[in-house]
Amino acid sequence: MALSLGAIARYPLKSGRAELRWTTEVGLAGLAGDRRLMAVDPAGRALTAREVPALLSLSAVIDGGEAVLGAEGAPPLTVPLALPMAGAPAAATLWGETAGAFDAGDAAARWLTARLERPCRLVIDDPARRRRYSAAPLAFPDSAPVMLLTRASLDALNARARHDFSAWRFRPNLVIEGAEPFAEDGWRQIRIGKVTFTLVEPCARCVMVDIDPETGARDSATGPLAHLGRFRRGEGGEVLLGQLAVPEGSGRISLGEPVEVLEVKPAPVFLPPMPRLTRPVLPAPRPLRLVLTGRREEAGGMTTYHFRPDGPPPPYLAGQFLTLEAEVAGEVVHRNFTLSSSPTRPGLLSVTIRRRSEGVLSPWLHRHLRSGMALAARGPFGRFVLEELPEDAPLLLLTAGSGITPALSMLRALADRAERRDLHLVHAARSRAAVPFAAELKGLREQMGASMRLSLAISTKGGRLDAARLAELVPDAARRAWLVCGPAPFRDMARAAHEAAGGALPFFTEAFTAGETGEDPTLAFDLRFERSGAETAGTGSRTLLEHARALGVALPSACEAGLCGTCRCRVTQGRCRPSNRSADPEASVLTDEEKAEGLVLACTSIPEGRVRVDL
């Protein structure tokens, strides 16, 4: 079957609705009128549907020297495009690059702010101050001027997903008919009509494709990114679909015109499903700045917060956590929260937190955190990960309350990677209405087939989950590795049940709250921080971190439960005993090599006798 041009689309407003065309002029900067307008926040930073899905509901049509924006239930907005009718020069940044722009004026800002329900302004591309992609000038696309996709590739994805994802989720400018699935991977240069296009690289996909452009709803569990992640992961881990292209000249193209492949290239190498590791390769924790892109109320009194990293997203393993930081009532507070998002879905970091009236950070987040706000964070941390277990070990994921979050991250990752692990998830809840992510858990069970069992232990039916009831639900518990997350009494019950079952495989648990202290008040110490010269002596069970604070010695910290490693320091003389306030008595965040070099965690290390610290 001959190749032909099956669809043409431009997006006059970045992240807005597609405007379908039957013909268009093409130049070095791409399709005429494509991505000429953009929403920016008050600081001039580009806003996209990744964080503001409402943009997808806005239409834009270019009519001569004007763009007309529309939204359901609102009067249209007419914006002049011809210079010098446009407004004053404006500063706009797009992925850290400066994009030349003109401000569209206060009326446009008011119209857009009302539609998006957040302060913002509308800017217009300045052709004289454009960014560059290779030799091509750019208006407001992320990277290359043109993106193309074949209809057969979309059909192949839909067949795998048993879904009918629209082409416009993927924001192509050109859709090619008559090709084999993913044939575009091997095209280097094509000609449409009289215009030649060089295909420069595959298009790396992000969470935006999981947003339904008709409803604005994000369907991360069953969206296209999860399905693509199973068979379209490049060597760098990116999820790839379609090709970015640069026009080599100018001219007009129209629907139905023949497409000729002029030159081919090697197709990208795609990774098989992620290997399962017998020991985790943990990424190095680092400071992060997270921008909230949205929040969603979940069952069970929980809220999911979706963040976009302001910078490269950190690699992490399913089950790891971040330490979030905020200033509450004049005090900087750090708390740990497990990532409920999956590392197989790049660009999105989510935490799901129970809404509490007590506590410090959780109620503050619920009351004050809104889209566009930023938080400092650090991570990822933690060894509560599947990669710590024997790779073929059958699994029991035993959770209660917000303890579902690491299990959810693991399930999402397993499903995305098409790994068939023998696993049984048991979640304890007060009622069926209090089960978080119930629909997604059901979908994951259907997706993973016979390899996954799901049991809900509802308190209203048979009382709270105990060892006897657990044995009824999981009669083969002794042959499984246990991963347990929930409140302290729940974890204690699980540990006793594991011992009663006589299981030979590991029992892993996660908790961020310190245990009872019960330290020795008569313990004698003689402590000196060598570089600062601060010293103290006496008796008691203060930790190195508490001593450092009392003496004014700078020592960063975060979790203060022996989990994250932020407060690591080197003891050059003497020894410290571990505090029983540690949630990880083995201090597994430190490697054996670091321990051999004298590194300890200051938050859970108590000086004993004469101790010298390199601080």
Coordinates of C-alpha atoms in Angstrom, one line a residue:
M1 CA 0.0 0.0 0.0
A2 CA 1.4 3.4 -1.0
L3 CA 2.2 5.9 1.8
S4 CA 0.1 9.0 2.0
L5 CA -0.6 12.0 4.3
G6 CA -3.7 11.0 6.3
A7 CA -4.0 13.9 8.8
I8 CA -2.6 17.4 9.4
A9 CA -2.9 19.1 12.8
R10 CA -1.5 22.2 14.3
Y11 CA -1.8 23.5 17.9
P12 CA -1.9 27.3 17.8
L13 CA -2.1 27.3 21.6
K14 CA 0.6 25.1 23.2
S15 CA -1.2 22.2 25.0
G16 CA -4.5 23.4 23.5
R17 CA -6.8 21.4 21.2
A18 CA -5.7 20.2 17.9
E19 CA -6.8 22.3 14.9
L20 CA -7.2 19.9 12.0
R21 CA -6.2 21.2 8.5
W22 CA -6.7 19.8 5.0
T23 CA -3.7 21.9 3.8
T24 CA -1.0 24.0 5.3
E25 CA 2.2 26.0 4.6
V26 CA 5.4 24.5 6.0
G27 CA 8.6 26.3 6.7
L28 CA 11.8 25.8 8.6
A29 CA 9.9 26.5 11.9
G30 CA 7.3 23.9 11.1
L31 CA 3.6 24.2 10.2
A32 CA 2.4 27.8 9.8
G33 CA 0.7 28.9 12.9
D34 CA 1.7 25.9 15.1
R35 CA 2.3 26.7 18.8
R36 CA 2.4 30.5 18.3
L37 CA 0.6 31.1 21.7
M38 CA 1.5 29.9 25.1
A39 CA 0.3 30.2 28.7
V40 CA 2.9 31.2 31.3
D41 CA 2.8 31.7 35.0
P42 CA 3.5 35.1 36.6
A43 CA 7.3 34.3 36.5
G44 CA 7.1 33.7 32.8
R45 CA 7.5 29.9 33.0
A46 CA 5.6 27.9 30.4
L47 CA 2.5 26.1 31.5
T48 CA 1.6 22.9 29.8
A49 CA -1.1 20.2 30.2
R50 CA 1.3 18.1 32.2
E51 CA 0.5 20.3 35.2
V52 CA -2.6 22.2 33.9
P53 CA -4.8 19.7 32.1
A54 CA -7.5 22.3 31.6
L55 CA -5.4 23.7 28.7
L56 CA -6.4 20.7 26.6
S57 CA -10.0 22.0 26.7
L58 CA -9.1 25.3 25.1
S59 CA -9.4 25.6 21.3
A60 CA -7.5 28.1 19.1
V61 CA -8.0 29.0 15.5
I62 CA -5.8 31.3 13.5
D63 CA -7.8 33.5 11.1
G64 CA -5.5 35.8 9.1
G65 CA -3.6 38.0 11.5
E66 CA -5.6 37.0 14.5
A67 CA -6.0 33.9 16.8
V68 CA -9.4 33.2 18.3
L69 CA -9.4 31.2 21.5
G70 CA -12.5 29.4 22.7
A71 CA -13.7 27.6 25.8
E72 CA -17.0 26.0 26.6
G73 CA -19.3 28.5 28.3
A74 CA -17.1 31.5 27.8
P75 CA -16.9 34.3 25.2
P76 CA -14.2 33.8 22.6
L77 CA -10.9 35.7 22.9
T78 CA -9.4 37.4 19.9
V79 CA -5.7 38.0 19.9
P80 CA -3.9 40.0 17.2
L81 CA -0.7 38.2 16.0
A82 CA 0.6 40.7 13.5
L83 CA 3.5 42.8 14.8
P84 CA 3.6 45.6 16.1
M85 CA -0.1 45.1 17.1
A86 CA 0.9 42.5 19.7
G87 CA 1.9 43.6 23.2
A88 CA 5.1 44.5 24.9
P89 CA 8.1 42.1 24.8
A90 CA 7.9 39.4 27.5
A91 CA 10.3 37.0 29.1
A92 CA 9.2 33.4 28.7
T93 CA 11.1 30.3 29.7
L94 CA 10.4 26.8 28.3
W95 CA 12.3 23.9 29.9
G96 CA 15.0 26.3 31.1
E97 CA 15.5 28.1 27.8
T98 CA 14.5 31.6 27.0
A99 CA 11.8 31.9 24.3
G100 CA 11.2 35.3 22.6
A101 CA 7.7 36.4 23.2
F102 CA 5.2 39.3 23.4
D103 CA 2.7 39.7 26.1
A104 CA -0.9 39.5 24.8
G105 CA -2.2 42.0 27.3
D106 CA -4.3 42.2 30.4
A107 CA -7.6 41.2 28.8
A108 CA -6.1 38.0 27.5
A109 CA -4.5 37.4 30.9
R110 CA -7.9 37.8 32.7
W111 CA -9.6 35.5 30.1
L112 CA -6.9 32.8 30.5
T113 CA -6.7 33.1 34.3
A114 CA -10.5 32.5 34.5
R115 CA -10.3 29.4 32.3
L116 CA -7.3 27.8 34.0
E117 CA -8.3 29.0 37.6
R118 CA -4.7 30.1 38.3
P119 CA -2.8 33.3 37.7
C120 CA -1.3 33.3 34.3
R121 CA -0.7 35.3 31.1
L122 CA -0.8 34.7 27.4
V123 CA 2.3 35.2 25.3
I124 CA 2.8 35.3 21.6
D125 CA 5.8 33.9 19.8
D126 CA 8.3 36.5 18.5
P127 CA 9.7 35.2 15.2
A128 CA 12.8 37.4 15.6
R129 CA 13.8 35.8 19.0
R130 CA 13.2 32.2 18.5
R131 CA 15.0 29.2 20.1
R132 CA 16.8 26.8 17.9
Y133 CA 16.6 23.0 17.4
S134 CA 19.7 22.1 15.4
A135 CA 19.4 24.6 12.6
A136 CA 15.7 25.0 12.8
P137 CA 14.0 28.0 14.5
L138 CA 11.4 27.1 17.1
A139 CA 8.2 28.9 18.2
F140 CA 6.9 27.1 21.3
P141 CA 7.2 23.4 20.7
D142 CA 9.2 21.5 23.3
S143 CA 12.0 20.5 20.8
A144 CA 11.7 19.8 17.1
P145 CA 9.4 21.8 14.8
V146 CA 7.3 18.8 13.6
M147 CA 6.2 15.5 15.1
L148 CA 4.9 12.7 12.9
L149 CA 3.3 9.4 13.6
T150 CA 2.0 6.5 11.4
R151 CA -1.6 5.4 11.7
A152 CA -0.4 1.8 11.9
S153 CA 1.7 2.5 15.0
L154 CA -1.3 3.9 16.8
D155 CA -3.4 1.0 15.7
A156 CA -0.8 -1.5 17.0
L157 CA -0.7 0.3 20.4
N158 CA -4.5 0.3 20.6
A159 CA -4.6 -3.4 19.8
R160 CA -2.1 -4.2 22.6
A161 CA -4.0 -2.0 25.0
R162 CA -7.5 -3.1 23.9
H163 CA -8.3 0.6 23.8
D164 CA -9.0 3.3 21.3
F165 CA -6.6 6.1 22.1
S166 CA -7.0 9.1 19.9
A167 CA -4.0 10.2 17.8
W168 CA -4.3 13.7 19.4
R169 CA -3.2 12.4 22.8
F170 CA 0.3 12.2 21.2
R171 CA 0.2 15.6 19.6
P172 CA 1.4 14.7 16.1
N173 CA 1.4 17.3 13.3
L174 CA 1.4 14.7 10.6
V175 CA -0.2 11.3 10.5
I176 CA 1.0 8.9 7.7
E177 CA -1.2 6.3 6.3
G178 CA -0.2 3.0 4.6
A179 CA 2.9 2.1 6.6
E180 CA 3.8 -0.9 8.6
P181 CA 3.6 -0.4 12.4
F182 CA 6.5 1.6 13.7
A183 CA 8.0 1.9 10.2
E184 CA 8.8 5.5 11.0
D185 CA 11.5 4.3 13.4
G186 CA 13.7 3.5 10.4
W187 CA 13.0 6.6 8.2
R188 CA 15.8 9.2 8.0
Q189 CA 14.3 11.4 5.3
I190 CA 10.9 11.6 3.6
R191 CA 9.1 13.9 1.1
I192 CA 5.5 15.0 1.3
G193 CA 4.4 16.8 -1.9
K194 CA 7.4 19.0 -2.6
V195 CA 8.6 19.4 1.0
T196 CA 11.4 17.2 2.4
F197 CA 11.6 16.4 6.1
T198 CA 14.6 15.0 8.0
L199 CA 13.5 12.7 10.9
V200 CA 16.0 13.5 13.6
E201 CA 15.1 11.4 16.6
P202 CA 12.3 9.4 18.2
C203 CA 9.8 11.3 20.4
A204 CA 10.2 10.5 24.1
R205 CA 6.8 10.4 25.8
C206 CA 5.8 11.7 29.2
V207 CA 2.8 11.6 31.5
M208 CA 0.9 14.1 29.2
V209 CA -0.2 11.2 26.9
D210 CA -2.1 9.7 29.9
I211 CA -4.4 12.7 30.0
D212 CA -7.6 12.3 28.0
P213 CA -7.8 15.4 25.9
E214 CA -11.6 15.3 25.9
T215 CA -12.1 15.1 29.7
G216 CA -8.8 16.2 31.1
A217 CA -8.8 13.1 33.3
R218 CA -5.5 11.3 33.9
D219 CA -5.7 7.5 33.5
S220 CA -2.2 6.5 34.6
A221 CA -3.2 2.9 35.4
T222 CA -4.5 2.0 32.0
G223 CA -3.2 5.0 29.9
P224 CA -1.0 4.6 26.9
L225 CA 2.3 5.3 28.7
A226 CA 1.9 2.1 30.8
H227 CA 1.3 0.1 27.7
L228 CA 4.1 1.7 25.7
G229 CA 6.5 1.1 28.6
R230 CA 6.2 -2.6 28.1
F231 CA 7.6 -2.7 24.6
R232 CA 8.8 0.8 23.5
R233 CA 11.5 1.6 26.1
G234 CA 14.7 2.9 24.5
E235 CA 18.2 2.2 25.8
G236 CA 18.1 5.2 28.1
G237 CA 14.8 4.2 29.6
E238 CA 12.7 6.7 27.6
V239 CA 9.3 5.6 26.3
L240 CA 9.3 6.3 22.5
L241 CA 6.6 6.7 19.9
G242 CA 6.7 8.7 16.7
Q243 CA 9.5 10.8 15.2
L244 CA 10.6 14.4 15.6
A245 CA 11.3 16.0 12.2
V246 CA 12.8 19.2 10.7
P247 CA 11.6 20.6 7.4
E248 CA 14.4 21.1 4.9
G249 CA 12.6 23.8 3.0
S250 CA 9.2 25.5 2.6
G251 CA 6.1 24.7 0.6
R252 CA 2.5 23.5 0.9
I253 CA 1.4 20.1 1.9
S254 CA -2.2 18.7 1.6
L255 CA -4.2 15.7 2.7
G256 CA -3.9 12.6 0.5
E257 CA -0.5 13.6 -1.0
P258 CA 1.9 10.8 -1.5
V259 CA 4.7 10.2 1.0
E260 CA 8.1 9.0 -0.3
V261 CA 10.8 7.5 1.9
L262 CA 14.0 9.0 0.6
E263 CA 16.5 7.6 3.1
V264 CA 16.4 5.0 5.9
K265 CA 18.3 4.7 9.2
P266 CA 18.8 2.0 11.9
A267 CA 15.8 1.8 14.1
P268 CA 16.3 2.5 17.8
V269 CA 17.2 -0.4 20.2
F270 CA 14.4 -1.2 22.6
L271 CA 15.0 -2.7 25.9
P272 CA 13.3 -6.0 27.0
P273 CA 11.3 -5.8 30.2
M274 CA 13.4 -4.4 33.1
P275 CA 15.6 -7.1 34.6
R276 CA 14.8 -8.2 38.2
L277 CA 17.8 -7.7 40.4
T278 CA 18.9 -9.8 43.3
R279 CA 20.3 -6.6 45.0
P280 CA 19.1 -3.1 44.3
V281 CA 21.1 -0.6 42.4
L282 CA 20.0 2.4 44.5
P283 CA 20.3 5.9 43.0
A284 CA 22.2 8.5 45.0
P285 CA 19.8 10.7 46.9
R286 CA 19.9 14.4 46.0
P287 CA 18.1 17.6 46.7
L288 CA 15.0 18.2 44.7
R289 CA 12.5 21.0 44.0
L290 CA 9.1 19.6 43.3
V291 CA 6.2 21.6 41.7
L292 CA 2.7 20.5 42.5
T293 CA 0.8 19.8 39.3
G294 CA -2.4 18.5 40.8
R295 CA -4.0 16.7 43.7
R296 CA -6.7 14.1 44.0
E297 CA -8.9 13.0 46.9
E298 CA -8.7 9.3 47.4
A299 CA -10.9 6.9 49.4
G300 CA -9.8 6.2 53.0
G301 CA -9.2 9.8 53.9
M302 CA -6.1 10.2 51.7
T303 CA -4.9 12.7 49.1
T304 CA -2.6 12.0 46.2
Y305 CA -0.3 14.9 45.3
H306 CA 1.3 14.9 41.8
F307 CA 4.6 16.7 41.4
R308 CA 6.8 17.7 38.5
P309 CA 10.5 17.8 39.3
D310 CA 12.0 21.2 38.5
G311 CA 14.9 19.6 36.7
P312 CA 15.8 16.0 35.6
P313 CA 13.5 13.5 37.4
P314 CA 15.3 11.4 39.9
P315 CA 15.6 7.6 39.1
Y316 CA 14.0 5.5 41.8
L317 CA 12.8 2.0 42.7
A318 CA 9.2 1.1 43.4
G319 CA 8.8 1.3 47.1
Q320 CA 11.2 4.1 47.8
F321 CA 10.3 7.3 49.5
L322 CA 11.1 11.0 49.4
T323 CA 11.7 13.4 52.3
L324 CA 9.5 16.5 51.9
E325 CA 10.4 19.8 53.5
A326 CA 8.2 22.8 54.3
E327 CA 8.1 25.7 56.7
V328 CA 5.2 25.3 59.1
A329 CA 4.6 28.0 61.8
G330 CA 8.1 29.3 61.4
E331 CA 9.8 25.9 61.7
V332 CA 11.3 23.8 58.9
V333 CA 9.7 20.4 59.0
H334 CA 10.9 17.2 57.3
R335 CA 8.7 14.2 56.8
N336 CA 9.1 11.0 54.7
F337 CA 6.4 9.9 52.3
T338 CA 6.5 6.8 50.0
L339 CA 6.2 7.4 46.3
S340 CA 2.9 5.9 45.0
S341 CA 3.9 6.6 41.4
S342 CA 5.9 4.1 39.4
P343 CA 9.4 4.5 38.1
T344 CA 8.2 3.1 34.8
R345 CA 6.2 6.3 34.1
P346 CA 8.8 9.0 33.7
G347 CA 8.3 12.6 34.7
L348 CA 5.7 12.2 37.4
L349 CA 6.3 11.8 41.1
S350 CA 3.3 11.2 43.3
V351 CA 2.8 10.7 47.0
T352 CA -0.4 9.6 48.7
I353 CA -0.9 11.0 52.2
R354 CA -3.5 10.4 54.8
R355 CA -5.3 13.6 55.8
R356 CA -4.8 13.9 59.5
S357 CA -6.0 16.4 62.0
E358 CA -3.0 15.7 64.2
G359 CA 0.6 15.8 63.1
V360 CA 2.5 18.7 61.5
L361 CA 3.2 18.4 57.8
S362 CA 0.3 16.3 56.6
P363 CA -2.5 18.7 57.7
W364 CA -0.4 21.7 56.5
L365 CA -0.1 20.1 53.0
H366 CA -3.8 19.4 52.8
R367 CA -4.7 23.0 53.8
H368 CA -2.1 25.0 52.0
L369 CA -0.6 23.1 49.0
R370 CA -2.0 24.1 45.7
S371 CA -1.1 23.6 42.0
G372 CA 2.0 25.5 41.0
M373 CA 3.5 25.7 44.5
A374 CA 6.9 24.2 45.1
L375 CA 8.4 22.1 47.9
A376 CA 12.0 21.2 48.7
A377 CA 12.6 17.5 48.9
R378 CA 15.4 15.0 49.0
G379 CA 15.7 11.4 47.8
P380 CA 14.9 8.8 46.8
F381 CA 15.6 6.7 49.9
G382 CA 14.9 3.2 51.2
R383 CA 15.4 -0.5 50.7
F384 CA 11.7 -1.5 51.0
V385 CA 11.9 -2.6 47.3
L386 CA 11.3 -5.8 45.4
E387 CA 14.9 -5.9 44.2
E388 CA 16.0 -6.8 47.7
L389 CA 14.2 -10.1 47.4
P390 CA 15.1 -13.3 45.6
E391 CA 14.0 -12.7 42.0
D392 CA 11.6 -15.7 41.9
A393 CA 10.2 -15.4 45.4
P394 CA 6.4 -15.5 45.6
L395 CA 5.2 -12.3 47.4
L396 CA 2.8 -11.4 50.1
L397 CA 2.1 -7.6 50.1
L398 CA 0.3 -7.0 53.4
T399 CA -0.9 -3.4 53.8
A400 CA -3.3 -1.3 55.8
G401 CA -4.3 2.4 55.5
S402 CA -1.8 4.5 53.7
G403 CA 0.6 1.5 53.7
I404 CA -1.0 0.7 50.4
T405 CA 1.3 3.3 48.7
P406 CA 4.5 1.3 48.3
A407 CA 2.5 -1.8 47.2
L408 CA 0.7 0.3 44.6
S409 CA 4.0 1.6 43.2
M410 CA 5.3 -2.0 43.0
L411 CA 2.2 -3.3 41.3
R412 CA 2.2 -0.4 38.8
A413 CA 5.8 -1.1 38.0
L414 CA 5.3 -4.9 37.6
A415 CA 2.3 -4.4 35.4
D416 CA 4.1 -1.8 33.2
R417 CA 7.1 -4.1 32.8
A418 CA 4.8 -7.1 32.1
E419 CA 6.4 -9.1 34.9
R420 CA 4.4 -12.0 36.1
R421 CA 5.3 -12.3 39.8
D422 CA 3.4 -14.7 41.9
L423 CA 1.9 -12.2 44.4
H424 CA -0.9 -11.9 46.8
L425 CA -2.0 -8.4 48.0
V426 CA -4.0 -8.3 51.2
H427 CA -5.2 -4.9 52.2
A428 CA -7.0 -4.2 55.5
A429 CA -9.6 -1.5 55.7
R430 CA -12.5 -0.4 57.9
S431 CA -15.0 -0.7 55.0
R432 CA -15.1 -1.3 51.2
A433 CA -15.7 2.5 50.8
A434 CA -12.4 3.1 52.6
V435 CA -10.3 1.0 50.2
P436 CA -8.1 3.5 48.3
F437 CA -7.5 2.9 44.6
A438 CA -10.1 0.1 44.5
A439 CA -10.9 0.5 40.8
E440 CA -7.2 0.6 39.9
L441 CA -6.4 -2.4 42.0
K442 CA -9.2 -4.3 40.3
G443 CA -7.8 -3.2 36.9
L444 CA -4.3 -4.3 37.9
R445 CA -5.5 -7.7 39.0
E446 CA -7.3 -8.2 35.6
Q447 CA -4.2 -7.0 33.7
M448 CA -1.8 -9.3 35.6
G449 CA -4.1 -12.3 35.4
A450 CA -3.6 -15.4 37.4
S451 CA -0.2 -14.2 38.8
M452 CA -1.9 -11.7 41.1
R453 CA -4.4 -12.4 43.9
L454 CA -6.2 -9.6 45.7
S455 CA -7.9 -10.0 49.2
L456 CA -9.6 -7.2 51.1
A457 CA -9.8 -7.7 54.8
I458 CA -12.8 -5.5 55.8
S459 CA -13.2 -4.9 59.5
T460 CA -17.0 -4.9 59.3
K461 CA -16.8 -8.5 58.1
G462 CA -15.1 -10.6 60.7
G463 CA -13.4 -7.9 62.8
R464 CA -9.9 -6.6 62.4
L465 CA -7.3 -8.6 60.5
D466 CA -5.4 -10.9 62.8
A467 CA -3.1 -13.8 62.4
A468 CA -5.9 -16.4 62.3
R469 CA -7.8 -14.6 59.6
L470 CA -4.6 -13.9 57.7
A471 CA -3.9 -17.6 57.6
E472 CA -7.3 -18.3 56.1
L473 CA -6.8 -15.6 53.5
V474 CA -3.3 -16.7 52.6
P475 CA -2.9 -20.4 53.3
D476 CA 0.4 -20.6 51.5
A477 CA 1.9 -17.6 53.4
A478 CA 4.9 -19.7 54.6
R479 CA 6.2 -20.0 51.0
R480 CA 6.1 -16.2 50.4
A481 CA 8.3 -13.3 51.1
W482 CA 6.4 -10.7 53.1
L483 CA 6.4 -7.0 52.5
V484 CA 4.4 -5.3 55.2
C485 CA 3.4 -1.6 55.5
G486 CA 0.8 -0.1 57.9
P487 CA 0.4 1.2 61.5
A488 CA 2.6 -0.2 64.2
P489 CA 0.0 -2.6 65.7
F490 CA -0.6 -4.0 62.3
R491 CA 3.1 -4.5 61.7
D492 CA 3.4 -6.3 65.0
M493 CA 0.6 -8.6 64.2
A494 CA 2.2 -9.4 60.8
R495 CA 5.5 -10.2 62.4
A496 CA 3.9 -12.6 64.9
A497 CA 2.0 -14.2 62.0
H498 CA 5.1 -14.6 60.0
E499 CA 6.9 -16.3 62.8
A500 CA 3.8 -18.5 63.5
A501 CA 3.7 -19.5 59.8
G502 CA 7.4 -20.6 59.9
G503 CA 8.2 -18.8 56.8
A504 CA 11.8 -19.2 55.5
L505 CA 11.7 -16.2 53.1
P506 CA 12.4 -12.7 54.2
F507 CA 10.0 -10.4 56.2
F508 CA 10.4 -6.8 55.2
T509 CA 8.6 -3.9 56.8
E510 CA 8.6 -0.1 56.4
A511 CA 7.9 2.5 59.0
F512 CA 8.8 6.1 59.3
T513 CA 8.0 6.6 63.0
A514 CA 10.7 6.1 65.6
G515 CA 10.2 3.4 68.2
E516 CA 10.2 3.9 72.0
T517 CA 13.4 5.4 73.3
G518 CA 14.2 3.5 76.5
E519 CA 17.8 4.6 76.2
D520 CA 20.3 4.4 79.1
P521 CA 20.4 7.7 81.0
T522 CA 23.6 6.7 82.7
L523 CA 25.7 6.2 79.6
A524 CA 28.9 8.3 79.8
F525 CA 30.4 10.1 76.8
D526 CA 33.2 12.5 75.9
L527 CA 32.3 13.9 72.5
R528 CA 34.3 16.3 70.3
F529 CA 33.4 17.6 66.8
E530 CA 36.9 18.0 65.4
R531 CA 36.6 20.5 62.6
S532 CA 34.3 22.9 64.5
G533 CA 36.1 22.4 67.8
A534 CA 32.8 22.0 69.7
E535 CA 32.8 19.5 72.5
T536 CA 30.7 18.2 75.4
A537 CA 30.9 15.5 78.0
G538 CA 28.5 13.9 80.5
T539 CA 25.9 11.1 80.7
G540 CA 22.7 10.4 78.7
S541 CA 21.5 9.0 75.5
R542 CA 21.4 12.0 73.2
T543 CA 22.3 11.2 69.6
L544 CA 25.1 12.7 67.7
L545 CA 22.5 14.8 65.8
E546 CA 21.0 16.2 69.1
H547 CA 24.5 17.0 70.4
A548 CA 25.4 18.8 67.1
R549 CA 22.3 20.9 67.3
A550 CA 22.9 21.8 70.9
L551 CA 26.4 22.9 70.1
G552 CA 25.6 24.7 66.9
V553 CA 27.4 22.3 64.6
A554 CA 26.0 22.3 61.1
L555 CA 24.7 18.8 60.2
P556 CA 21.9 18.3 57.6
S557 CA 19.2 15.9 58.5
A558 CA 15.8 14.8 57.2
C559 CA 14.0 11.7 58.4
E560 CA 15.6 11.4 61.8
A561 CA 14.6 7.8 61.9
G562 CA 17.8 6.2 60.4
L563 CA 16.3 5.8 57.0
C564 CA 17.4 8.4 54.5
G565 CA 21.1 8.9 55.1
T566 CA 21.1 12.7 55.0
C567 CA 22.8 13.0 58.4
R568 CA 25.7 10.6 57.7
C569 CA 29.0 11.6 59.2
R570 CA 32.4 9.9 60.0
V571 CA 33.4 8.8 63.5
T572 CA 37.2 9.0 63.5
Q573 CA 37.7 7.7 67.1
G574 CA 35.6 5.7 69.5
R575 CA 32.3 4.0 68.9
C576 CA 28.6 4.8 68.9
R577 CA 25.8 2.5 69.9
P578 CA 22.7 2.3 67.8
S579 CA 19.6 4.0 69.2
N580 CA 16.5 2.0 69.4
R581 CA 14.7 4.9 67.8
S582 CA 15.9 3.7 64.4
A583 CA 13.3 2.4 62.0
D584 CA 16.2 0.5 60.3
P585 CA 18.5 -0.9 63.0
E586 CA 20.9 -2.2 60.3
A587 CA 21.3 1.3 58.8
S588 CA 21.0 -0.3 55.4
V589 CA 21.1 3.1 53.7
L590 CA 24.9 2.9 54.3
T591 CA 27.0 0.5 52.3
D592 CA 29.3 -2.0 53.9
E593 CA 32.2 0.0 52.6
E594 CA 30.9 3.2 54.2
K595 CA 30.4 1.5 57.5
A596 CA 34.0 0.2 57.4
E597 CA 35.2 3.7 56.8
G598 CA 33.5 4.9 60.0
L599 CA 30.4 6.5 58.6
V600 CA 27.3 6.5 60.9
L601 CA 23.9 8.0 60.9
A602 CA 24.0 10.9 63.4
C603 CA 20.2 10.7 64.1
T604 CA 20.4 7.2 65.5
S605 CA 23.9 7.0 66.8
I606 CA 24.6 7.5 70.6
P607 CA 28.2 8.3 71.5
E608 CA 29.7 6.0 74.1
G609 CA 33.0 6.8 75.9
R610 CA 35.5 9.0 74.0
V611 CA 34.2 9.8 70.6
R612 CA 35.6 12.1 67.8
V613 CA 33.6 13.1 64.8
D614 CA 34.8 14.6 61.5
L615 CA 32.5 17.7 61.6

